[in-house]
Coordinates of C-alpha atoms in Angstrom, one line a residue:
M1 CA 188.3 50.5 -152.6
R2 CA 186.7 47.3 -151.3
L3 CA 187.3 44.0 -152.7
L4 CA 183.8 43.6 -154.4
H5 CA 184.6 46.8 -156.4
L6 CA 187.2 45.0 -158.4
L7 CA 184.4 43.1 -160.1
R8 CA 182.9 46.5 -161.5
P9 CA 184.7 46.1 -165.0
A10 CA 183.6 42.5 -165.2
L11 CA 179.9 43.1 -164.7
S12 CA 179.4 43.6 -168.5
I13 CA 180.6 40.0 -169.4
I14 CA 179.1 38.1 -166.5
P15 CA 175.7 36.7 -167.7
E16 CA 172.8 37.9 -165.6
V17 CA 169.0 37.4 -165.5
Q18 CA 167.1 40.7 -165.4
E19 CA 164.5 41.1 -162.8
P20 CA 161.0 40.9 -164.0
R21 CA 159.4 44.4 -164.6
F22 CA 156.2 43.3 -162.8
P23 CA 155.3 40.4 -160.5
Q24 CA 154.6 37.2 -162.3
P25 CA 151.3 35.5 -162.1
L26 CA 151.3 32.1 -160.5
K27 CA 150.4 30.2 -163.6
V28 CA 153.5 31.8 -165.3
K29 CA 155.6 30.8 -162.4
V30 CA 154.4 27.4 -162.4
L31 CA 154.9 27.1 -166.2
I32 CA 158.5 28.5 -165.9
T33 CA 159.4 26.2 -162.9
G34 CA 158.1 23.2 -165.1
I35 CA 160.2 24.3 -168.1
T36 CA 163.3 24.7 -165.7
L37 CA 162.7 21.1 -164.3
F38 CA 162.4 19.8 -167.9
I39 CA 165.6 21.3 -168.9
Y40 CA 167.4 19.9 -165.9
L41 CA 165.9 16.4 -166.7
I42 CA 167.2 16.6 -170.2
C43 CA 170.6 17.5 -169.1
C44 CA 170.6 14.6 -166.7
Q45 CA 170.1 12.2 -169.8
I46 CA 172.6 13.8 -172.3
P47 CA 175.8 11.8 -172.0
L48 CA 179.3 13.6 -172.1
Y49 CA 181.0 13.4 -175.5
G50 CA 184.6 12.2 -175.6
V51 CA 184.3 10.0 -172.6
Y52 CA 186.5 6.7 -172.7
R53 CA 184.7 5.1 -169.8
T54 CA 182.5 5.9 -166.9
S55 CA 182.8 2.7 -164.8
G56 CA 184.9 2.4 -161.7
S57 CA 185.3 4.5 -158.6
D58 CA 182.9 7.4 -158.3
P59 CA 184.0 10.1 -156.1
F60 CA 180.6 11.7 -155.8
Y61 CA 178.7 8.3 -155.4
W62 CA 177.7 9.0 -151.9
M63 CA 176.4 12.4 -152.5
R64 CA 174.8 12.3 -155.9
V65 CA 171.2 12.2 -155.0
I66 CA 171.8 15.3 -152.6
L67 CA 174.0 17.2 -155.2
A68 CA 171.4 16.6 -158.0
S69 CA 173.9 15.0 -160.1
N70 CA 174.0 12.2 -162.7
K71 CA 177.2 10.4 -163.6
G72 CA 178.5 10.6 -167.0
T73 CA 176.0 13.2 -168.2
L74 CA 176.0 17.0 -168.6
M75 CA 174.8 17.1 -164.9
E76 CA 177.8 15.3 -163.6
L77 CA 178.7 18.1 -161.3
G78 CA 175.2 18.9 -160.4
I79 CA 174.7 21.8 -158.1
S80 CA 178.1 21.5 -156.5
P81 CA 179.8 24.4 -158.0
I82 CA 177.1 26.8 -157.1
V83 CA 176.5 25.6 -153.6
T84 CA 180.3 25.5 -152.9
S85 CA 180.9 29.1 -154.3
G86 CA 177.9 30.3 -152.2
M87 CA 179.2 28.6 -149.1
I88 CA 182.7 30.2 -149.6
L89 CA 181.5 33.8 -150.4
Q90 CA 179.0 33.7 -147.4
F91 CA 181.9 32.6 -145.1
L92 CA 184.3 35.3 -146.3
S93 CA 181.3 37.8 -145.9
G94 CA 180.6 36.6 -142.5
V95 CA 184.2 36.8 -141.2
G96 CA 184.5 40.3 -142.7
F97 CA 187.0 39.4 -145.3
I98 CA 184.4 40.8 -148.0
E99 CA 182.5 43.8 -147.0
V100 CA 178.9 43.7 -148.2
N101 CA 175.6 45.5 -147.4
H102 CA 172.8 43.7 -149.0
S103 CA 170.5 46.7 -148.5
V104 CA 172.7 48.5 -151.1
R105 CA 171.8 47.6 -154.5
E106 CA 175.2 47.9 -156.0
D107 CA 176.7 45.6 -153.2
K108 CA 174.0 43.1 -153.8
V109 CA 174.7 43.1 -157.6
L110 CA 178.4 42.8 -157.1
F111 CA 178.1 39.9 -154.6
N112 CA 175.7 38.0 -156.9
A113 CA 178.0 38.6 -159.6
A114 CA 181.0 37.2 -157.5
Q115 CA 179.1 34.3 -156.6
K116 CA 178.2 33.4 -160.2
L117 CA 181.9 34.0 -161.4
L118 CA 183.1 31.6 -158.6
S119 CA 180.7 29.1 -159.4
F120 CA 181.9 29.0 -163.0
I121 CA 185.4 28.8 -161.8
M122 CA 184.5 26.0 -159.5
A123 CA 182.8 24.2 -162.4
I124 CA 186.1 24.5 -164.5
A125 CA 188.3 23.3 -161.2
E126 CA 185.9 20.3 -160.4
G127 CA 185.9 19.4 -164.1
M128 CA 189.7 19.4 -164.3
A129 CA 190.0 17.6 -161.2
Y130 CA 187.5 14.8 -162.4
I131 CA 189.4 14.5 -165.7
W132 CA 192.7 14.3 -164.0
S133 CA 191.5 11.7 -161.6
G134 CA 190.9 9.5 -164.4
A135 CA 187.1 9.3 -164.1
Y136 CA 186.7 9.2 -167.9
G137 CA 189.7 7.2 -168.7
D138 CA 193.4 7.7 -168.6
I139 CA 194.2 11.1 -170.2
N140 CA 196.4 9.4 -172.7
Q141 CA 193.5 7.3 -173.8
I142 CA 190.9 10.0 -174.3
G143 CA 193.5 12.6 -175.7
A144 CA 193.9 16.3 -175.1
G145 CA 191.2 17.2 -177.5
N146 CA 188.4 15.1 -175.9
A147 CA 189.7 16.3 -172.5
I148 CA 189.0 19.9 -173.3
L149 CA 185.7 19.0 -174.7
I150 CA 184.6 17.3 -171.7
L151 CA 185.8 20.2 -169.6
L152 CA 183.7 22.6 -171.9
Q153 CA 180.7 20.5 -171.4
L154 CA 180.9 20.4 -167.6
T155 CA 181.6 24.2 -167.6
F156 CA 178.6 24.9 -169.9
A157 CA 176.3 22.7 -167.7
G158 CA 177.5 24.7 -164.6
V159 CA 176.7 27.8 -166.3
V160 CA 173.1 26.6 -167.1
V161 CA 172.5 25.5 -163.7
T162 CA 173.6 28.7 -162.1
M163 CA 171.3 30.8 -164.7
L164 CA 168.4 28.6 -164.1
D165 CA 168.8 29.0 -160.3
E166 CA 169.1 32.7 -160.7
M167 CA 166.0 32.9 -163.0
L168 CA 163.9 31.2 -160.4
Q169 CA 165.1 33.2 -157.5
K170 CA 164.6 36.5 -159.1
G171 CA 160.9 35.7 -159.2
Y172 CA 160.2 34.0 -162.6
G173 CA 159.5 30.8 -160.9
L174 CA 158.8 29.3 -157.5
G175 CA 161.8 28.7 -155.0
S176 CA 165.2 28.2 -156.3
G177 CA 166.8 25.9 -158.9
I178 CA 169.0 24.4 -156.3
S179 CA 166.0 23.4 -154.1
L180 CA 164.0 22.2 -157.1
F181 CA 166.9 20.0 -158.4
I182 CA 167.6 18.3 -155.2
A183 CA 163.8 17.7 -154.4
T184 CA 163.4 16.2 -157.8
N185 CA 166.5 13.9 -157.6
V186 CA 165.5 12.5 -154.2
S187 CA 162.0 12.0 -155.1
E188 CA 162.9 10.3 -158.2
N189 CA 165.4 8.1 -156.3
I190 CA 162.7 7.1 -153.7
L191 CA 160.1 6.3 -156.4
W192 CA 162.4 4.3 -158.5
K193 CA 163.6 2.2 -155.5
S194 CA 160.0 1.6 -154.7
F195 CA 158.7 0.8 -158.2
S196 CA 161.7 -0.3 -160.1
P197 CA 161.0 -3.2 -162.6
I198 CA 164.5 -4.1 -163.0
T199 CA 165.1 -7.9 -162.1
L200 CA 168.0 -9.0 -159.9
S201 CA 169.6 -12.4 -159.3
T202 CA 169.8 -13.4 -155.8
E203 CA 170.3 -16.5 -153.6
A204 CA 166.5 -16.5 -153.1
G205 CA 165.8 -16.5 -156.8
T206 CA 164.9 -13.6 -159.2
Q207 CA 163.5 -10.5 -157.5
F208 CA 162.7 -7.0 -158.6
E209 CA 164.6 -4.0 -157.4
G210 CA 161.6 -2.0 -156.6
A211 CA 160.5 -2.8 -152.9
I212 CA 156.8 -2.6 -153.5
I213 CA 156.9 -4.5 -156.8
N214 CA 159.1 -7.1 -155.3
F215 CA 156.5 -7.5 -152.4
F216 CA 153.7 -8.6 -154.8
H217 CA 156.0 -10.7 -156.8
L218 CA 157.2 -12.6 -153.8
I219 CA 153.5 -13.0 -152.5
F220 CA 152.2 -14.5 -155.8
T221 CA 155.3 -16.7 -156.8
K222 CA 156.4 -18.1 -153.2
Q223 CA 154.6 -21.0 -151.9
N224 CA 155.8 -20.2 -148.4
T225 CA 154.0 -16.8 -147.5
L226 CA 156.3 -16.3 -144.3
Q227 CA 159.3 -16.7 -146.5
A228 CA 158.0 -14.3 -149.0
L229 CA 157.2 -11.7 -146.3
Y230 CA 160.7 -12.2 -144.8
Y231 CA 162.4 -11.5 -148.2
A232 CA 160.2 -8.6 -148.8
F233 CA 160.9 -6.8 -145.4
F234 CA 164.4 -8.0 -144.6
R235 CA 166.4 -8.6 -147.8
E236 CA 169.8 -6.9 -148.0
S237 CA 170.7 -7.0 -151.6
A238 CA 168.1 -4.4 -152.6
P239 CA 165.6 -1.9 -151.0
N240 CA 163.0 -3.7 -148.7
L241 CA 159.8 -2.7 -147.3
N242 CA 161.3 -1.9 -144.0
N243 CA 163.3 0.7 -145.9
L244 CA 160.1 2.2 -147.4
L245 CA 158.4 2.3 -144.1
A246 CA 161.4 3.9 -142.4
T247 CA 161.3 6.6 -145.2
L248 CA 157.5 7.3 -144.8
F249 CA 158.2 7.5 -140.9
V250 CA 160.9 10.2 -141.4
I251 CA 158.9 12.0 -143.8
A252 CA 155.8 12.2 -141.5
L253 CA 158.1 13.2 -138.6
V254 CA 159.7 16.0 -140.4
I255 CA 156.2 17.3 -141.6
Y256 CA 155.0 17.1 -137.9
L257 CA 158.0 19.2 -136.8
Q258 CA 157.5 21.8 -139.4
G259 CA 154.5 22.9 -137.6
F260 CA 156.4 23.9 -134.5
R261 CA 156.7 27.6 -134.3
V262 CA 156.3 30.6 -132.0
E263 CA 154.0 33.4 -133.2
V264 CA 155.1 36.9 -132.5
P265 CA 152.1 39.3 -132.2
L266 CA 152.7 42.4 -134.4
A267 CA 151.1 45.8 -134.7
S268 CA 151.2 48.3 -137.5
Q269 CA 152.3 51.9 -136.7
K270 CA 150.6 53.3 -139.7
I271 CA 147.3 51.8 -139.5
R272 CA 145.8 51.8 -136.0
G273 CA 144.2 48.4 -135.0
L274 CA 145.8 46.5 -137.8
V275 CA 147.5 43.4 -136.2
S276 CA 149.2 40.3 -137.5
S277 CA 151.8 37.9 -136.4
H278 CA 155.4 36.7 -137.5
G279 CA 156.1 33.1 -137.3
I280 CA 159.6 31.8 -136.0
K281 CA 159.8 28.1 -136.9
L282 CA 161.7 25.4 -135.2
F283 CA 163.4 25.0 -138.6
Y284 CA 164.3 28.6 -138.8
T285 CA 167.1 28.3 -141.2
S286 CA 165.1 25.4 -143.1
N287 CA 167.5 22.9 -144.8
I288 CA 170.5 25.3 -145.2
P289 CA 172.7 23.8 -142.4
M290 CA 172.3 20.3 -144.1
I291 CA 173.0 21.6 -147.6
I292 CA 176.2 23.4 -146.3
Q293 CA 177.3 20.2 -144.2
S294 CA 176.6 18.0 -147.0
T295 CA 178.8 20.1 -149.5
L296 CA 181.6 20.2 -146.9
V297 CA 181.5 16.4 -146.8
Q298 CA 181.4 16.0 -150.5
N299 CA 184.3 18.3 -151.1
V300 CA 186.4 16.2 -148.5
Y301 CA 185.4 13.0 -150.1
F302 CA 186.2 14.4 -153.5
L303 CA 189.7 15.5 -152.5
S304 CA 190.5 12.5 -150.4
Q305 CA 189.6 10.1 -153.2
L306 CA 191.4 12.2 -155.7
L307 CA 194.7 12.3 -153.6
Y308 CA 194.3 8.7 -152.7
R309 CA 194.2 7.4 -156.1
R310 CA 197.5 9.2 -156.8
F311 CA 199.4 9.0 -153.5
K312 CA 198.2 6.0 -151.6
T313 CA 201.3 5.7 -149.3
N314 CA 201.6 9.4 -148.3
F315 CA 200.9 9.7 -144.5
F316 CA 198.9 12.9 -144.8
V317 CA 196.8 11.4 -147.7
K318 CA 195.9 8.5 -145.6
L319 CA 195.1 10.8 -142.6
L320 CA 192.6 12.5 -144.8
G321 CA 190.9 9.3 -145.9
T322 CA 191.7 5.6 -147.0
W323 CA 189.4 4.0 -149.5
Q324 CA 188.6 0.4 -150.9
E325 CA 186.4 -0.8 -153.6
A326 CA 183.0 -2.0 -152.2
E327 CA 181.4 -5.2 -153.2
F328 CA 178.4 -3.5 -154.7
G329 CA 178.7 -1.4 -157.9
G330 CA 182.5 -1.2 -157.8
Q331 CA 182.4 2.1 -155.7
S332 CA 184.9 3.2 -153.3
V333 CA 184.0 3.3 -149.4
P334 CA 186.0 5.0 -146.7
I335 CA 187.6 2.7 -144.3
G336 CA 189.9 5.0 -142.5
G337 CA 191.0 8.6 -141.9
L338 CA 188.8 11.8 -141.7
A339 CA 186.5 10.8 -144.5
Y340 CA 185.7 7.6 -142.7
Y341 CA 184.5 9.4 -139.5
M342 CA 182.6 11.9 -141.7
S343 CA 180.7 8.9 -143.4
P344 CA 177.1 8.2 -142.4
L345 CA 176.0 5.2 -140.3
R346 CA 174.1 2.7 -142.4
D347 CA 172.3 0.6 -139.7
V348 CA 172.5 -0.4 -136.1
K349 CA 175.1 -2.9 -137.0
D350 CA 177.6 0.0 -137.8
I351 CA 177.0 1.5 -134.2
I352 CA 177.7 -2.0 -132.6
N353 CA 180.8 -2.8 -134.8
D354 CA 182.5 0.8 -134.4
P355 CA 180.9 2.7 -131.5
I356 CA 183.8 5.3 -131.8
H357 CA 182.8 6.1 -135.4
A358 CA 179.1 6.3 -134.4
I359 CA 180.0 8.8 -131.4
V360 CA 182.2 10.8 -133.7
Y361 CA 179.9 10.9 -136.5
L362 CA 177.0 12.0 -134.2
L363 CA 179.0 14.7 -132.7
F364 CA 180.1 15.9 -136.1
V365 CA 176.7 16.2 -137.6
V366 CA 175.0 17.7 -134.8
F367 CA 177.7 20.2 -134.1
M368 CA 178.2 21.3 -137.7
C369 CA 174.3 21.6 -138.3
G370 CA 173.9 23.7 -135.2
F371 CA 176.9 25.8 -135.8
F372 CA 176.1 26.5 -139.5
A373 CA 172.5 27.3 -138.6
K374 CA 173.7 29.9 -136.1
F375 CA 176.3 31.2 -138.5
W376 CA 173.9 31.4 -141.4
I377 CA 171.4 33.7 -139.6
Q378 CA 174.3 36.1 -139.1
I379 CA 175.3 36.4 -142.6
S380 CA 172.0 36.0 -144.4
G381 CA 170.2 38.9 -142.8
E382 CA 167.8 36.7 -140.6
S383 CA 169.3 37.5 -137.2
A384 CA 167.1 39.1 -134.4
K385 CA 168.9 42.6 -135.2
D386 CA 168.0 42.4 -139.0
V387 CA 164.4 41.2 -138.5
A388 CA 164.0 44.1 -135.9
R389 CA 165.4 46.4 -138.6
K390 CA 162.9 45.1 -141.2
F391 CA 160.1 45.6 -138.8
K392 CA 161.2 49.2 -138.2
D393 CA 161.5 49.9 -142.1
E394 CA 158.0 48.5 -142.5
Q395 CA 156.6 50.5 -139.6
I396 CA 155.6 47.5 -137.7
K397 CA 156.4 46.7 -134.0
I398 CA 155.9 43.9 -131.6
K399 CA 152.7 44.3 -129.8
G400 CA 153.2 45.5 -126.4
L401 CA 156.9 46.4 -126.8
R402 CA 158.9 49.6 -127.7
E403 CA 161.2 49.7 -130.6
E404 CA 164.4 49.4 -128.6
S405 CA 163.1 46.4 -126.9
M406 CA 162.4 44.3 -130.1
V407 CA 165.9 43.2 -130.5
K408 CA 166.3 41.8 -127.1
Y409 CA 162.8 40.1 -127.5
L410 CA 163.6 38.5 -130.8
S411 CA 167.2 37.4 -129.5
G412 CA 165.4 35.2 -127.0
Y413 CA 163.7 33.2 -129.8
I414 CA 165.5 33.4 -133.1
P415 CA 169.0 32.1 -132.2
V416 CA 167.5 29.4 -130.0
A417 CA 165.2 28.1 -133.0
A418 CA 168.2 28.4 -135.3
F419 CA 170.4 26.3 -133.2
C420 CA 167.8 23.9 -132.0
G421 CA 166.5 23.5 -135.7
G422 CA 169.9 22.8 -137.0
V423 CA 170.5 20.0 -134.2
C424 CA 167.1 18.5 -134.9
I425 CA 167.9 18.3 -138.7
G426 CA 171.2 16.7 -137.9
L427 CA 169.6 14.1 -135.5
L428 CA 166.8 13.4 -137.9
T429 CA 169.3 12.7 -140.7
I430 CA 171.3 10.1 -138.4
V431 CA 168.0 8.5 -137.3
A432 CA 166.9 8.0 -141.0
D433 CA 170.3 6.6 -142.1
I434 CA 170.3 4.1 -139.0
L435 CA 166.6 3.1 -139.7
G436 CA 167.7 2.3 -143.3
A437 CA 165.5 5.1 -145.1
I438 CA 165.8 4.8 -148.9
G439 CA 168.4 7.1 -150.3
S440 CA 170.0 8.7 -147.4
G441 CA 168.8 10.6 -144.3
T442 CA 170.2 13.8 -145.6
G443 CA 168.5 13.5 -149.0
I444 CA 165.1 12.8 -147.4
L445 CA 165.3 15.7 -145.0
L446 CA 166.2 18.1 -147.8
A447 CA 163.4 16.9 -150.0
V448 CA 160.7 17.0 -147.4
T449 CA 161.9 20.5 -146.2
I450 CA 162.1 21.7 -149.8
I451 CA 158.7 20.4 -150.9
Y452 CA 157.0 21.7 -147.8
G453 CA 158.5 25.1 -148.6
Y454 CA 157.0 24.9 -152.1
F455 CA 153.8 24.0 -150.5
E456 CA 154.0 27.2 -148.4
T457 CA 155.0 29.3 -151.3
F458 CA 152.3 28.0 -153.5
H459 CA 149.6 28.5 -150.8
K460 CA 150.9 32.0 -150.1
E461 CA 150.7 32.8 -153.9
K462 CA 147.2 31.6 -154.1
Y463 CA 146.3 33.6 -151.0
D464 CA 147.6 36.8 -152.8
N465 CA 144.7 36.5 -155.2
Q466 CA 146.5 34.6 -158.0
S467 CA 144.9 31.7 -159.7
I468 CA 146.7 28.9 -161.5
F469 CA 143.8 28.6 -163.8

């Protein structure tokens, strides 16, 4: 008996979204995707009941935009439980600890059930850790009853996120819930920091938080135009126009690189003369390496802060990471240990002040993204061997090649595209962070690749003779 078979008795109690009986028209998919997004946004605004306080150190502060989470609300944990559970199971499957054949329906059902069950467990574990860390106040202040209520709310939200993601992935909507929530959160963050009407008190007087609104405010209120332009482009207390321009530059660069691909000519074995092509993109694994790497960093940050709050003098805890309160927002920032060297570079000054940190971070991001990209194609059914098998099942062959030569031919492109794409994603993230792009380089890269993927999906749906009207 295989490990997955132990889940058979639990299948009846694990919630599941049934696959649609027939393909959904595009207008229905758009509607359901919109409803899913509406539910997510509502959950982002519903505060947790029983919380004593939500101020102070925030373990997820650095990753909230990427994790699609919102502090003090039902979306406190965001997509962290489902991404972490998926990463764990894919890793166990890749190393052979869990045997799964995705072409067998029962294995696929059991594997999906295992991922959902583990995501629920992760939601409970992260919720308990959050409560224990004192994020909502001392346990003696909030009381055991409120602590249980908070845990139930976080677990319920984790279940909702998991089911919404499954609903979209099974064909009721477009894309996946994870991608939709990340893209929404990142886009909202960029728009807010560009047009926020909130006023700030600075040494140069009252300014607006939004970079664009602040630009016009300074131009019309400052008598010295050069001084107004200087504050609009170079202020450090809030987003400036240089940050916005860097963001637009990174977005344009990512869109440009999305077009790099190799077209593999295909010929049908069933219908003579029917030819097509299979595109192998530079970003072959899309944003998957960045999501996995971000989730890994987030979990290290969370564990490090959790332990440091309780055991500051322990040598191994300090080796994992030491933290101090930042001047802005009362958030904690890593100043030593593993967490510090995994923290992103904020600007060129960080490179000059600590070149060792810059080198270690560069190598870490590039290596992890490249490694996860190559690892992912092996466990996700996108390797050269898997693609060749799909061609064979669909009675398609590469033009001019025999069936036995297809694997060798594809192996010259797919692993290279996956690794180079992962490395490019990592380098683009670092460049975006150094240039000061709004939000974070990781967030922008994820949002652009996700939205571009939605554009391609939408175009494909319309091409298949489906109309939104």
